[in-house]
mmCIF file of C-alpha atoms in Angstrom:
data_model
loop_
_atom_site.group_PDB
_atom_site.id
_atom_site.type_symbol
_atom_site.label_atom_id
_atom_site.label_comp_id
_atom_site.label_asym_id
_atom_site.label_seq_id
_atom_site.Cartn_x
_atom_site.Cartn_y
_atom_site.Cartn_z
ATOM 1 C CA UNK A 1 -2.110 28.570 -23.090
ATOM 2 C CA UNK A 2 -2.921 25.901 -25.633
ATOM 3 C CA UNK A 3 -3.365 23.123 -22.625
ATOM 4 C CA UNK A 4 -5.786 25.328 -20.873
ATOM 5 C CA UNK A 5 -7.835 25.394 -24.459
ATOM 6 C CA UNK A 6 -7.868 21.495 -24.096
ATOM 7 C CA UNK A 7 -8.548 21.028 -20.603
ATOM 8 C CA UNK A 8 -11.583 19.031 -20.104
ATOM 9 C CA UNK A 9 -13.447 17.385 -17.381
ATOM 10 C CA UNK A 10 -13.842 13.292 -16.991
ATOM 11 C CA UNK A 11 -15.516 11.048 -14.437
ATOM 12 C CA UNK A 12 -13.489 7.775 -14.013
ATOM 13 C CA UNK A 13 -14.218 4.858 -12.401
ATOM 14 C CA UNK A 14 -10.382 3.750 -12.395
ATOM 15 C CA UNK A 15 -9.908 6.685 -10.191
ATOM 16 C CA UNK A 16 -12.184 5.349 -7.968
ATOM 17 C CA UNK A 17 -11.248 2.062 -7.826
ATOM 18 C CA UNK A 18 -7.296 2.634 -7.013
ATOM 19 C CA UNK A 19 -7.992 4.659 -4.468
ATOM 20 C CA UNK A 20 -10.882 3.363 -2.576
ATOM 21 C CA UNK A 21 -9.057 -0.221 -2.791
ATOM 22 C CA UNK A 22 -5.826 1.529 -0.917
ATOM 23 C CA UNK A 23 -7.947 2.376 1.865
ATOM 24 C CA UNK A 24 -9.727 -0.545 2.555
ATOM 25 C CA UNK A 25 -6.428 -2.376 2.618
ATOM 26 C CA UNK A 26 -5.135 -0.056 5.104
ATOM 27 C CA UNK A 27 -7.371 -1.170 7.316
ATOM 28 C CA UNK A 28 -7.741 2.179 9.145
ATOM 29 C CA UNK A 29 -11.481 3.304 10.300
ATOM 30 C CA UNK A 30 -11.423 6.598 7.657
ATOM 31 C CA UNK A 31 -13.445 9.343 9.338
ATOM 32 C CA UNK A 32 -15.505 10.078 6.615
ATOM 33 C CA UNK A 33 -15.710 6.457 4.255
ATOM 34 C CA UNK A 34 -15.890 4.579 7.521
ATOM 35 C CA UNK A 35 -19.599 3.073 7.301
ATOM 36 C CA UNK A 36 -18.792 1.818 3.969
ATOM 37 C CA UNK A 37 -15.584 -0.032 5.016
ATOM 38 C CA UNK A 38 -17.158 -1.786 7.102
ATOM 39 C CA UNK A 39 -20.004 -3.074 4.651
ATOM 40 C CA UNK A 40 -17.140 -3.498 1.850
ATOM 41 C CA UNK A 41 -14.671 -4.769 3.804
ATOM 42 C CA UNK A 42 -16.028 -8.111 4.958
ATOM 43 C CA UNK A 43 -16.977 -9.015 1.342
ATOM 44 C CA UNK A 44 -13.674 -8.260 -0.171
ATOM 45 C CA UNK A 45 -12.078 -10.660 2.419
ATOM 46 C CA UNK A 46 -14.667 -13.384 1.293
ATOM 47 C CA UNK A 47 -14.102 -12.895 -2.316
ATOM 48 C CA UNK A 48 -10.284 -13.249 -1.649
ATOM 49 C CA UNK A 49 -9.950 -9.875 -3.024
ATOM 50 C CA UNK A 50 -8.010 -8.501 -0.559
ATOM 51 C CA UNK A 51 -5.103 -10.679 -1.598
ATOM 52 C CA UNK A 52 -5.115 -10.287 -5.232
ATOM 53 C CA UNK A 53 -3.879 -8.660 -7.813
ATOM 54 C CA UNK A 54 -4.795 -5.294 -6.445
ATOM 55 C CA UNK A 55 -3.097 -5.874 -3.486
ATOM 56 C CA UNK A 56 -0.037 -6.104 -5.198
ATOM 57 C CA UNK A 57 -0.758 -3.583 -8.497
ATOM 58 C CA UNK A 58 -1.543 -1.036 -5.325
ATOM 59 C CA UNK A 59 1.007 -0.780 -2.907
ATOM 60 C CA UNK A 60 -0.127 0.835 0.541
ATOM 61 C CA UNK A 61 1.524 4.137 -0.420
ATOM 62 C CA UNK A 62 3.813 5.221 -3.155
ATOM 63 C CA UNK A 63 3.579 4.697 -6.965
ATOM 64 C CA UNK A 64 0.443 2.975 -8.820
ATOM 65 C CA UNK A 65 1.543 1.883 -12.136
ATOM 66 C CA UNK A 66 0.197 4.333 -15.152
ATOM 67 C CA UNK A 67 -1.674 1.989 -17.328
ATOM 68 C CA UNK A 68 -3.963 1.480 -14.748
ATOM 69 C CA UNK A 69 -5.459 4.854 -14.918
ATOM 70 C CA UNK A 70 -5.945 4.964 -18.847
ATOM 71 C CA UNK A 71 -7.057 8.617 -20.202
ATOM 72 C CA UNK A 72 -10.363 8.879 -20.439
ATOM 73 C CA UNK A 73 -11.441 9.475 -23.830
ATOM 74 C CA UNK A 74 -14.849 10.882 -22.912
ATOM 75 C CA UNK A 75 -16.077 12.724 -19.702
ATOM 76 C CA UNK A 76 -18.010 10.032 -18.212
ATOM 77 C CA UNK A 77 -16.190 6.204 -19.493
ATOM 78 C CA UNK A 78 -17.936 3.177 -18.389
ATOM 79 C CA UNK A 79 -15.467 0.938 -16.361
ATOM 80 C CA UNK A 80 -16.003 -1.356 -18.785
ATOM 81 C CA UNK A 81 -14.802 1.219 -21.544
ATOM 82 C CA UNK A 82 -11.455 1.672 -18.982
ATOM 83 C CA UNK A 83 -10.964 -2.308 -18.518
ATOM 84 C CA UNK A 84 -10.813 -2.252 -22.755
ATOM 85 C CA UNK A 85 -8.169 0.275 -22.511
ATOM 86 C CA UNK A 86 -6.465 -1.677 -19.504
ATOM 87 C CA UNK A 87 -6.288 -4.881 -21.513
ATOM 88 C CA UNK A 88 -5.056 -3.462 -24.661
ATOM 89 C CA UNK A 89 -1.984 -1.543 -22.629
ATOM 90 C CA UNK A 90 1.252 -2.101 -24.925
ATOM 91 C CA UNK A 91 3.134 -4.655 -23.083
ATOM 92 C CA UNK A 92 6.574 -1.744 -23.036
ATOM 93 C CA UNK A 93 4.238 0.777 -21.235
ATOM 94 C CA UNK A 94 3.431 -1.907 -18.787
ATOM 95 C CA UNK A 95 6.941 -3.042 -18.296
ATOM 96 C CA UNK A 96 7.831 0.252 -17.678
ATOM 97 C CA UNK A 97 4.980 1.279 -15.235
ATOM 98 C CA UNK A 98 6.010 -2.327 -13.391
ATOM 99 C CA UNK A 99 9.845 -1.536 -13.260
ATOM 100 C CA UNK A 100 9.430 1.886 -11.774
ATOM 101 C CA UNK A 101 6.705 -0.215 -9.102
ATOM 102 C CA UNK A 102 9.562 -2.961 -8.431
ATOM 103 C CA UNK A 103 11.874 -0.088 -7.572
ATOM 104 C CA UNK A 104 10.102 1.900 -5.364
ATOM 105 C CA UNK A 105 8.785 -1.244 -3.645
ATOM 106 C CA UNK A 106 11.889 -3.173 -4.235
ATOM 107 C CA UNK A 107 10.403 -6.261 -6.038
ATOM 108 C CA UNK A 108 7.355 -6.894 -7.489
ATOM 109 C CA UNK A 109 5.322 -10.086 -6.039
ATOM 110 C CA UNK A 110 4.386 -13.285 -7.820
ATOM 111 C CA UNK A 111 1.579 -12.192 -9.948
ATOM 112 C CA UNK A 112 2.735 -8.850 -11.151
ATOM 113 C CA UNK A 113 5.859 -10.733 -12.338
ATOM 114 C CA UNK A 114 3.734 -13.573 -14.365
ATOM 115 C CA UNK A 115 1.989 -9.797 -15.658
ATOM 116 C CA UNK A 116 5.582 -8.018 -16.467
ATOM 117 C CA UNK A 117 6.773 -11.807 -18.420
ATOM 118 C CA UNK A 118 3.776 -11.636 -20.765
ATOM 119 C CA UNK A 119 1.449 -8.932 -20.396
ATOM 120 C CA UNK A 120 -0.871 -9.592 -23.023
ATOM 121 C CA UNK A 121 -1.940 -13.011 -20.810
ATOM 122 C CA UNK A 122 -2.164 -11.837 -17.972
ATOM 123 C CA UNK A 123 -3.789 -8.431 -18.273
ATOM 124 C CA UNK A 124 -7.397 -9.961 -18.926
ATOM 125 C CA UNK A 125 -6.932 -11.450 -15.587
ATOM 126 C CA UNK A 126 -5.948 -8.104 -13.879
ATOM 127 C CA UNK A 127 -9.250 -6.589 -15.579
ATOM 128 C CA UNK A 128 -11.282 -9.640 -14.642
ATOM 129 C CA UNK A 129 -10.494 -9.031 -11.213
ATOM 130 C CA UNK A 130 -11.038 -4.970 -11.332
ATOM 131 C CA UNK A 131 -14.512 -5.787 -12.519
ATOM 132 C CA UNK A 132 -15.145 -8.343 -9.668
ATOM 133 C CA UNK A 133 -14.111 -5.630 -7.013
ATOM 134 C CA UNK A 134 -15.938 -2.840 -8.559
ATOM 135 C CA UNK A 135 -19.204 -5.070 -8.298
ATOM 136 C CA UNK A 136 -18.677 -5.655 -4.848
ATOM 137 C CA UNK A 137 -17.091 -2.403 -3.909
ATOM 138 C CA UNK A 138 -18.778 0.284 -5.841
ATOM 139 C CA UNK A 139 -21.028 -0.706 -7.800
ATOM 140 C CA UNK A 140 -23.766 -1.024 -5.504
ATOM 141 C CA UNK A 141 -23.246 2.645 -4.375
ATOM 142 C CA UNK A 142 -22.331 4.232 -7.691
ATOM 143 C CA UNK A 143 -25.253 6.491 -7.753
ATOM 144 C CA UNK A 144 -24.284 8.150 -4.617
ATOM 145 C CA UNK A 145 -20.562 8.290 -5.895
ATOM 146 C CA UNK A 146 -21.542 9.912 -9.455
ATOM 147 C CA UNK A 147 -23.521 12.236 -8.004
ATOM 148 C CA UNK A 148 -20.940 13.822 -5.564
ATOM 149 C CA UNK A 149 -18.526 13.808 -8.727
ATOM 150 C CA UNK A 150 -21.328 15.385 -11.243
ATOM 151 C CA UNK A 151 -22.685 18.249 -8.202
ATOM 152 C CA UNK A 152 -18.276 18.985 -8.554
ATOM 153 C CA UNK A 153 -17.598 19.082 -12.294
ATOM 154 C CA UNK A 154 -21.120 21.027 -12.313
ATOM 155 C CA UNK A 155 -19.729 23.479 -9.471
ATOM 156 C CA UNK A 156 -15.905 23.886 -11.277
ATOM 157 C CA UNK A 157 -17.534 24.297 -14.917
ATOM 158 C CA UNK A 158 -19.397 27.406 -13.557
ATOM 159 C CA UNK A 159 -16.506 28.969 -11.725
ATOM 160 C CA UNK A 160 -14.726 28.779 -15.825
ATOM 161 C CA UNK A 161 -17.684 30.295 -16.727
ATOM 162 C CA UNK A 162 -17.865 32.802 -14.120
ATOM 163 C CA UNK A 163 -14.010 33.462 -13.766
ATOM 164 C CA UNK A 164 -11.934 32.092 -15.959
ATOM 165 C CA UNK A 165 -10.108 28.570 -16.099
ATOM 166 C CA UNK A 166 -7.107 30.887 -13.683
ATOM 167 C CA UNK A 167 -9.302 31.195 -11.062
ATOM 168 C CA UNK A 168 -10.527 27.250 -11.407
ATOM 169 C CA UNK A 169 -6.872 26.188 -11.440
ATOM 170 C CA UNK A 170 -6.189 28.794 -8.462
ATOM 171 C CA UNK A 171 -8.629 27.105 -6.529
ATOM 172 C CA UNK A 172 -8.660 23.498 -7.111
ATOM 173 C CA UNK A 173 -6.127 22.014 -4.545
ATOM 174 C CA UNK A 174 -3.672 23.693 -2.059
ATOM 175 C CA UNK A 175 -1.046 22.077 -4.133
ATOM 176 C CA UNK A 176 -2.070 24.122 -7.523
ATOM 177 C CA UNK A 177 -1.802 27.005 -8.008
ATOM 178 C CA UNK A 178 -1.566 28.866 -11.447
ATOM 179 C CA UNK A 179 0.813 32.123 -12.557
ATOM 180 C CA UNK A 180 2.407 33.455 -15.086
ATOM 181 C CA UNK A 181 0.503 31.805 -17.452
ATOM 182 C CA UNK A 182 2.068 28.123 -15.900
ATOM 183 C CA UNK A 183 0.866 25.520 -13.453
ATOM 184 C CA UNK A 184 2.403 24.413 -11.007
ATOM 185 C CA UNK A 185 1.929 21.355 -8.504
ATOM 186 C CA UNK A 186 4.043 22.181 -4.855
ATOM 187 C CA UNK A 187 4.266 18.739 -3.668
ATOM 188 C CA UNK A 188 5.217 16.636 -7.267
ATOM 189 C CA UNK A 189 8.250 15.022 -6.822
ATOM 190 C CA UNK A 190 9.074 14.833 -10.701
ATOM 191 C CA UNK A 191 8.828 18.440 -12.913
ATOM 192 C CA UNK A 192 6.075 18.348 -15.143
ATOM 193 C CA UNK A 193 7.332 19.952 -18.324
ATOM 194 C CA UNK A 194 5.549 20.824 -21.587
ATOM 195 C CA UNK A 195 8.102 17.770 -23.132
ATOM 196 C CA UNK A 196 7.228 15.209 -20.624
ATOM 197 C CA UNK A 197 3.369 15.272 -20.812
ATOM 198 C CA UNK A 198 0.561 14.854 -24.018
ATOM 199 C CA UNK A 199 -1.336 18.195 -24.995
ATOM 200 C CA UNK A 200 -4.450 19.116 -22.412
ATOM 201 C CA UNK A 201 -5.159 18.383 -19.639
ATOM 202 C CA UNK A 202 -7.473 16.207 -17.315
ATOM 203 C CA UNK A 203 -9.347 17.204 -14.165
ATOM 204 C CA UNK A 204 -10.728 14.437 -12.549
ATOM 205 C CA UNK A 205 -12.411 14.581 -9.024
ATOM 206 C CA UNK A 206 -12.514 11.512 -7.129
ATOM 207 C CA UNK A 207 -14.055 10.847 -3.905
ATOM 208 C CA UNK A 208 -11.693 8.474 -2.299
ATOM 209 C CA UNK A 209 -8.304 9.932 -3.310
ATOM 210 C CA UNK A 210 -8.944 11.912 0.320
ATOM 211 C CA UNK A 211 -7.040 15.103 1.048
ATOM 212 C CA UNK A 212 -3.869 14.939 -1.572
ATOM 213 C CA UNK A 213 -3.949 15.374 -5.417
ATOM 214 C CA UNK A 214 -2.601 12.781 -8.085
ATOM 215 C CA UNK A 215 -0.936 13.222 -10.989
ATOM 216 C CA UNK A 216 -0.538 10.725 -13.726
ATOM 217 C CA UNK A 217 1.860 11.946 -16.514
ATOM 218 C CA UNK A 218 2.205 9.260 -19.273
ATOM 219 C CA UNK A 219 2.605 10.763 -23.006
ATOM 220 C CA UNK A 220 1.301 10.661 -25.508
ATOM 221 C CA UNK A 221 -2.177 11.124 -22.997
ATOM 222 C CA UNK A 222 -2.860 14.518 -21.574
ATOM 223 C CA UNK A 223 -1.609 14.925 -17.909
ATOM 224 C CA UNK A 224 -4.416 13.943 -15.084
ATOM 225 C CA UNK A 225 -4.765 15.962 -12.015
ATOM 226 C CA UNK A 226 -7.368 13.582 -9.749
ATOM 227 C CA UNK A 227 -8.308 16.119 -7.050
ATOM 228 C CA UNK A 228 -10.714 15.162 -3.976
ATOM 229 C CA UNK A 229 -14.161 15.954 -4.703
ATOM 230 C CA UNK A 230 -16.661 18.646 -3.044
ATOM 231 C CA UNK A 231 -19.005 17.014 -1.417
ATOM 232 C CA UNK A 232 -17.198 14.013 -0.507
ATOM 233 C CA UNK A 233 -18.005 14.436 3.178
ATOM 234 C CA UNK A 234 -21.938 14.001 3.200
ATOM 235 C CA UNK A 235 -21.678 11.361 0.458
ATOM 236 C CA UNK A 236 -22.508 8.313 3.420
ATOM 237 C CA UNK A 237 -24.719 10.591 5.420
ATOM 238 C CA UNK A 238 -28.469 9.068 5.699
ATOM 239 C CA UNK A 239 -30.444 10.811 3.000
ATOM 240 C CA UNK A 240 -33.757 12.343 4.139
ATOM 241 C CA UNK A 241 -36.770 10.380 3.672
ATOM 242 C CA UNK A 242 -40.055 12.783 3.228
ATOM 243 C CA UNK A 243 -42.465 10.925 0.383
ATOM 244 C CA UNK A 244 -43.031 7.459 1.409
ATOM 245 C CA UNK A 245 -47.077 8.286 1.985
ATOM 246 C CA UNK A 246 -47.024 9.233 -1.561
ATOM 247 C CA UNK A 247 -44.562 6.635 -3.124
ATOM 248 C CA UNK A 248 -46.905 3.419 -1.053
ATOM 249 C CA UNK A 249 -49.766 4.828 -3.094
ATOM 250 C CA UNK A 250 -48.295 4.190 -6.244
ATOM 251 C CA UNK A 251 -46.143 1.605 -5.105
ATOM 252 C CA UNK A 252 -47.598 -0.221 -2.612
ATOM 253 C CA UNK A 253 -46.515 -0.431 1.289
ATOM 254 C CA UNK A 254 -43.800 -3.753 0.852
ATOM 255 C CA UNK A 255 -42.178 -2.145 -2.056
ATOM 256 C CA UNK A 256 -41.942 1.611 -0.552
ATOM 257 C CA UNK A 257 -40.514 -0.004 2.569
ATOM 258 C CA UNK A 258 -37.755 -1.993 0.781
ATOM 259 C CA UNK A 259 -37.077 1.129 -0.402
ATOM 260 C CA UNK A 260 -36.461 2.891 2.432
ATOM 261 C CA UNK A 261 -34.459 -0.305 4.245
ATOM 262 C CA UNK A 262 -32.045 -0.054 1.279
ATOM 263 C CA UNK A 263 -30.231 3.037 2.413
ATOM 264 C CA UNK A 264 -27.308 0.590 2.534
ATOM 265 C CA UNK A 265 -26.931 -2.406 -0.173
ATOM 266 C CA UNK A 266 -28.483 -5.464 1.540
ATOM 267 C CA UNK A 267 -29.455 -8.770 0.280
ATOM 268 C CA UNK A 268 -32.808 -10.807 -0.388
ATOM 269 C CA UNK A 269 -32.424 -12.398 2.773
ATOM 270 C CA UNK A 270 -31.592 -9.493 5.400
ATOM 271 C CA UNK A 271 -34.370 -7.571 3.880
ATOM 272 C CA UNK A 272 -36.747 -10.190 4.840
ATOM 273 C CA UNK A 273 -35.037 -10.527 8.654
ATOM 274 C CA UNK A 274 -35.339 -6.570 9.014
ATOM 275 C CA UNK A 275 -38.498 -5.975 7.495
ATOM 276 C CA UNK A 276 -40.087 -9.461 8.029
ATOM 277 C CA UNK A 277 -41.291 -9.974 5.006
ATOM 278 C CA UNK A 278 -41.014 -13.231 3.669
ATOM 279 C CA UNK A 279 -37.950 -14.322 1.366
ATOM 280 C CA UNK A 280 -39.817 -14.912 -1.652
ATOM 281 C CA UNK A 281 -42.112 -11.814 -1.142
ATOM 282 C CA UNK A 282 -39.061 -9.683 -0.902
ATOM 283 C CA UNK A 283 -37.639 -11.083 -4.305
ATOM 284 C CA UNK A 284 -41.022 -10.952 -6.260
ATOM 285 C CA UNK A 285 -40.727 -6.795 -5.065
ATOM 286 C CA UNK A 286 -37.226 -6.248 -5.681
ATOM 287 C CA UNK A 287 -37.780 -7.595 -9.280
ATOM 288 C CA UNK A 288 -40.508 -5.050 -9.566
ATOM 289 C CA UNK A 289 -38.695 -2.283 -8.572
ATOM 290 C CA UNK A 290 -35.388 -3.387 -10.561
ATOM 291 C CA UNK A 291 -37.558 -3.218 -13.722
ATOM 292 C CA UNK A 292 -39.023 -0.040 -12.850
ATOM 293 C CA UNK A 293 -35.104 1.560 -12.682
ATOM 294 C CA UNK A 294 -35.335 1.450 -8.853
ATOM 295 C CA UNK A 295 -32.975 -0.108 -7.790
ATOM 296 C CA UNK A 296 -30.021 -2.223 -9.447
ATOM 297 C CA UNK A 297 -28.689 -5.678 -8.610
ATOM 298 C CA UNK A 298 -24.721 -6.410 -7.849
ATOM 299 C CA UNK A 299 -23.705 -10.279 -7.720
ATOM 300 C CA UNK A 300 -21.498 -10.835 -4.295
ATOM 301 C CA UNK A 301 -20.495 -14.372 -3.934
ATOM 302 C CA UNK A 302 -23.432 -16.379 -3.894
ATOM 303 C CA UNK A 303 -25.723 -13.851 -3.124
ATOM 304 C CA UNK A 304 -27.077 -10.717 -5.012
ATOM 305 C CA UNK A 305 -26.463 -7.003 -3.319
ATOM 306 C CA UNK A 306 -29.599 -4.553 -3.973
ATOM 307 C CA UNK A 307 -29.267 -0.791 -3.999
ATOM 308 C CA UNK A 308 -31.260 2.058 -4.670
ATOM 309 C CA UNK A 309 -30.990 3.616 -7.902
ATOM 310 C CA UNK A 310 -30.713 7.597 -8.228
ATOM 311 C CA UNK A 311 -34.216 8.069 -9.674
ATOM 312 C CA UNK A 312 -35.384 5.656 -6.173
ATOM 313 C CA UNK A 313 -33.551 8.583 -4.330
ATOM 314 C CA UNK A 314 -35.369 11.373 -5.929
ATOM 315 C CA UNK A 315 -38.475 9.587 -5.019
ATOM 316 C CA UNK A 316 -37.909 9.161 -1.736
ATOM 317 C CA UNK A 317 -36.638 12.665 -1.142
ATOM 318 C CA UNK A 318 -39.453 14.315 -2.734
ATOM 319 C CA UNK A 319 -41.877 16.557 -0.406
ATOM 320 C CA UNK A 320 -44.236 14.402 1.613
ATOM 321 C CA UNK A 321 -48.059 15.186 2.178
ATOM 322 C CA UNK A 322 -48.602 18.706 3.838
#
């Protein structure tokens, strides 16, 4: 009963960025992340990222190595915050994580075996290339993500509320289910004892871990349970578009029609070829509207991603002219 007391709610990035890197590499057209695939994956294969050290910390199914997925110590860590924890990992916890990876793969590639000789050199170059994919990857489209995950945590805190942390448990995952005052996880292959796992426990959703629940059980951190989030399936829908008549008043027509063109991350340059403005016209805007919190710029490659910010989607969304 004391874990329930602790159990908390966190928001990770890392949870997104495991995940959502798995299934790009898979290379299958996922029903519902499918129109941002194909936006993410040519620029992944560009970067070189697709060949990385992802590709081999990941493995297309199976076992992702712990220290990866750090405890969050708050419910909503920066990745930055995460890639600190990353790259202070104690170089036995990563050995460990990497010779339970090298045995369920059996080996571990060429960089992961630079990472396993000498850890502390070689984990600033694991986070290094986190952040790169996350600014490519997600980053342009984390306002839609955090939304799906706070409209969840929002929607799980008031069933506690409502019915008790049983019920939320009850009612999280097929997998879960809770009785007899103990939790228990159907499809874990390893028991999860009160000896093998830190006080508390973690509920993370996650909107790419698709239809199965993860478990990451490394003492002295509270176990994590990263479930699939409610709302995951409308998260790429188009959103609806009702107060552009208003918004060009205030914000002119050029600048309330970038808006609406960036339903997707684009660039300077196919802004201009879809809304034919000119090049420099669409860069004097989009620096307007990135210092009025509208939208937010992501560097990919040698050009610079633009994407609608959340307060740029309650804008656009609000009731147009009756």
């Amino acid at each position: 009963m004391s874990d329930l007391v602790e159990m908390r709610f966190a928001r990770s990035p890392m949870w997104e960025v495991g995940p959502s890197n798995r299934l790009l590499r898979s290379g299958s057209a996922h029903h519902v992340h499918r129109t941002w695939a194909e936006q993410v994956r040519p620029r992944l294969a560009s970067a070189g990222l697709d060949r990385g050290w992802l590709a081999e910390l990941i493995p297309p199914r199976g076992y992702v190595p712990d220290f990866i997925n750090p405890a969050p110590a708050g419910p909503t860590p920066t990745l930055a915050d995460e890639l600190a924890r990353i790259q202070t990992a104690p170089a036995a916890r990563v050995r460990d994580d990497l010779d339970r990876l090298g045995r369920e793969q059996g080996r571990l590639g060429p960089r992961l075996s630079r990472l396993y000789a000498d850890p502390p050199a070689q984990l600033p170059r694991v986070a290094e290339e986190i952040e790169a994919y996350w600014e490519l990857a997600l980053a342009p489209y984390w306002s839609r993500i955090r939304s799906v995950l706070d409209a969840d945590v929002f929607h799980r805190a008031r069933q506690v509320a409502e019915h008790g942390a049983g019920h939320l448990l009850a009612h999280l995952h097929p997998s879960v289910s809770w009785t007899e005052d103990a939790l228990r996880l159907a499809r874990r292959q390893r028991p999860l004892s009160r000896t093998a796992a830190g006080p508390g426990l973690l509920l993370i959703p996650s909107v790419f871990t698709g239809p199965d629940l993860f478990t990451r059980v490394a003492p002295p951190d509270p176990p994590q349970l990263a479930y699939p989030a409610r709302g995951t399936g409308t998260l790429w829908r188009p959103r609806p578009v009702t107060g552009t008549a208003a918004l060009a008043a205030v914000l002119g027509r050029s600048r309330t029609l970038l808006l609406t063109e960036l339903e997707a991350p684009a660039s300077t340059t196919e802004l201009a070829r879809r809304t034919g403005l000119s090049p420099a016209g669409v860069s004097r805007c989009l620096t307007a509207l990135r210092d009025a919190g509208l939208v937010s710029a992501h560097r990919a490659g040698h050009s610079v991603l633009y994407a609608r910010t959340a307060a740029a989607e309650s804008l656009l969304a609000a009731p147009g002219e009756q």
